[in-house]
Amino acid sequence: MESAPAIRILLDELERLPGIGPKSAQRMAYWILNADTATALRLAQAITDVKQQVRFCSRCFNYAEEDYCEICSSPKRDQTVLCVVSEPRDIPPIERTGAYNGLYHVLGGALAPMDGIGPNDLRIAELMSRLGSEAIQEVVIATNPNIEGETTAAYLARLIKPLDITVTRPASGLPVGGDLEFVDEVTLGRALEGRRPL
């Protein structure tokens, strides 16, 4: 049976979302149809509000509703440590650990020469400007542990080290509760390289 045109349009739009296939889109569409009008309108309003109100922080390029994001605005953050990430979505997992209390800088991607993404396509000039004007003593390069992330980390380390700023990278290794037989060779190799005394 053919769907009503409005339902078809909703399904088409939902399928555009990353990770949403036809069946997931159908479940979401029917949930919206079965929800009360107030719930559906709140969802629509939340989407509209986020598109109208959220922009990039003018200091770190995280998501913000004001000129500076909440992290850059907080006097409680350590102003001497800067964590460099690829995208704003990389910040919440770091924040949830509770192990980091410094500032951030969002590059807006990672170096990927095969895809035509070079240093001028990222916010590297802005990073270097911050390092020249702020009292940063350590830069933590928290790009993803893949080829692009490692390339970006190595490139940034070469740029930053001459500034007499400590450059670090989060340790990567074995997940807690994991079995050695199921760990890939790269992860296991990193774990062995980053071993520490007990």
PDB file of C-alpha atoms in Angstrom, residues 80-86 94 100 102-105 127 131 136-143 153 156 160 165-171:
ATOM      1  CA  THR A  80      47.335  26.046  30.521  1.00  0.00           C
ATOM      2  CA  VAL A  81      46.224  22.778  28.874  1.00  0.00           C
ATOM      3  CA  LEU A  82      44.656  22.567  25.424  1.00  0.00           C
ATOM      4  CA  CYS A  83      43.106  19.397  23.996  1.00  0.00           C
ATOM      5  CA  VAL A  84      42.968  19.328  20.189  1.00  0.00           C
ATOM      6  CA  VAL A  85      40.120  17.284  18.683  1.00  0.00           C
ATOM      7  CA  SER A  86      38.861  16.772  15.141  1.00  0.00           C
ATOM      8  CA  ILE A  94      36.326  13.356  26.962  1.00  0.00           C
ATOM      9  CA  TYR A 100      40.299  16.398  31.847  1.00  0.00           C
ATOM     10  CA  GLY A 102      41.504  22.072  30.345  1.00  0.00           C
ATOM     11  CA  LEU A 103      40.423  23.889  27.206  1.00  0.00           C
ATOM     12  CA  TYR A 104      39.754  22.554  23.691  1.00  0.00           C
ATOM     13  CA  HIS A 105      40.483  23.409  20.086  1.00  0.00           C
ATOM     14  CA  LEU A 127      45.441  26.809  16.775  1.00  0.00           C
ATOM     15  CA  LEU A 131      49.407  28.970  21.160  1.00  0.00           C
ATOM     16  CA  ILE A 136      49.270  27.117  26.995  1.00  0.00           C
ATOM     17  CA  GLN A 137      51.927  24.798  28.469  1.00  0.00           C
ATOM     18  CA  GLU A 138      50.625  21.446  27.165  1.00  0.00           C
ATOM     19  CA  VAL A 139      48.754  20.419  24.031  1.00  0.00           C
ATOM     20  CA  VAL A 140      46.969  17.061  24.138  1.00  0.00           C
ATOM     21  CA  ILE A 141      46.369  15.858  20.585  1.00  0.00           C
ATOM     22  CA  ALA A 142      43.236  13.717  20.852  1.00  0.00           C
ATOM     23  CA  THR A 143      42.567  12.965  17.193  1.00  0.00           C
ATOM     24  CA  ALA A 153      48.790  14.295  15.287  1.00  0.00           C
ATOM     25  CA  LEU A 156      50.718  19.104  14.681  1.00  0.00           C
ATOM     26  CA  ILE A 160      54.113  22.752  18.120  1.00  0.00           C
ATOM     27  CA  ILE A 165      55.120  23.504  24.589  1.00  0.00           C
ATOM     28  CA  THR A 166      54.699  19.931  25.816  1.00  0.00           C
ATOM     29  CA  VAL A 167      52.845  17.802  23.254  1.00  0.00           C
ATOM     30  CA  THR A 168      51.061  14.654  24.458  1.00  0.00           C
ATOM     31  CA  ARG A 169      48.686  12.077  23.021  1.00  0.00           C
ATOM     32  CA  PRO A 170      46.151  10.016  24.997  1.00  0.00           C
ATOM     33  CA  ALA A 171      47.361   6.482  25.610  1.00  0.00           C
TER      34      ALA A 171
END
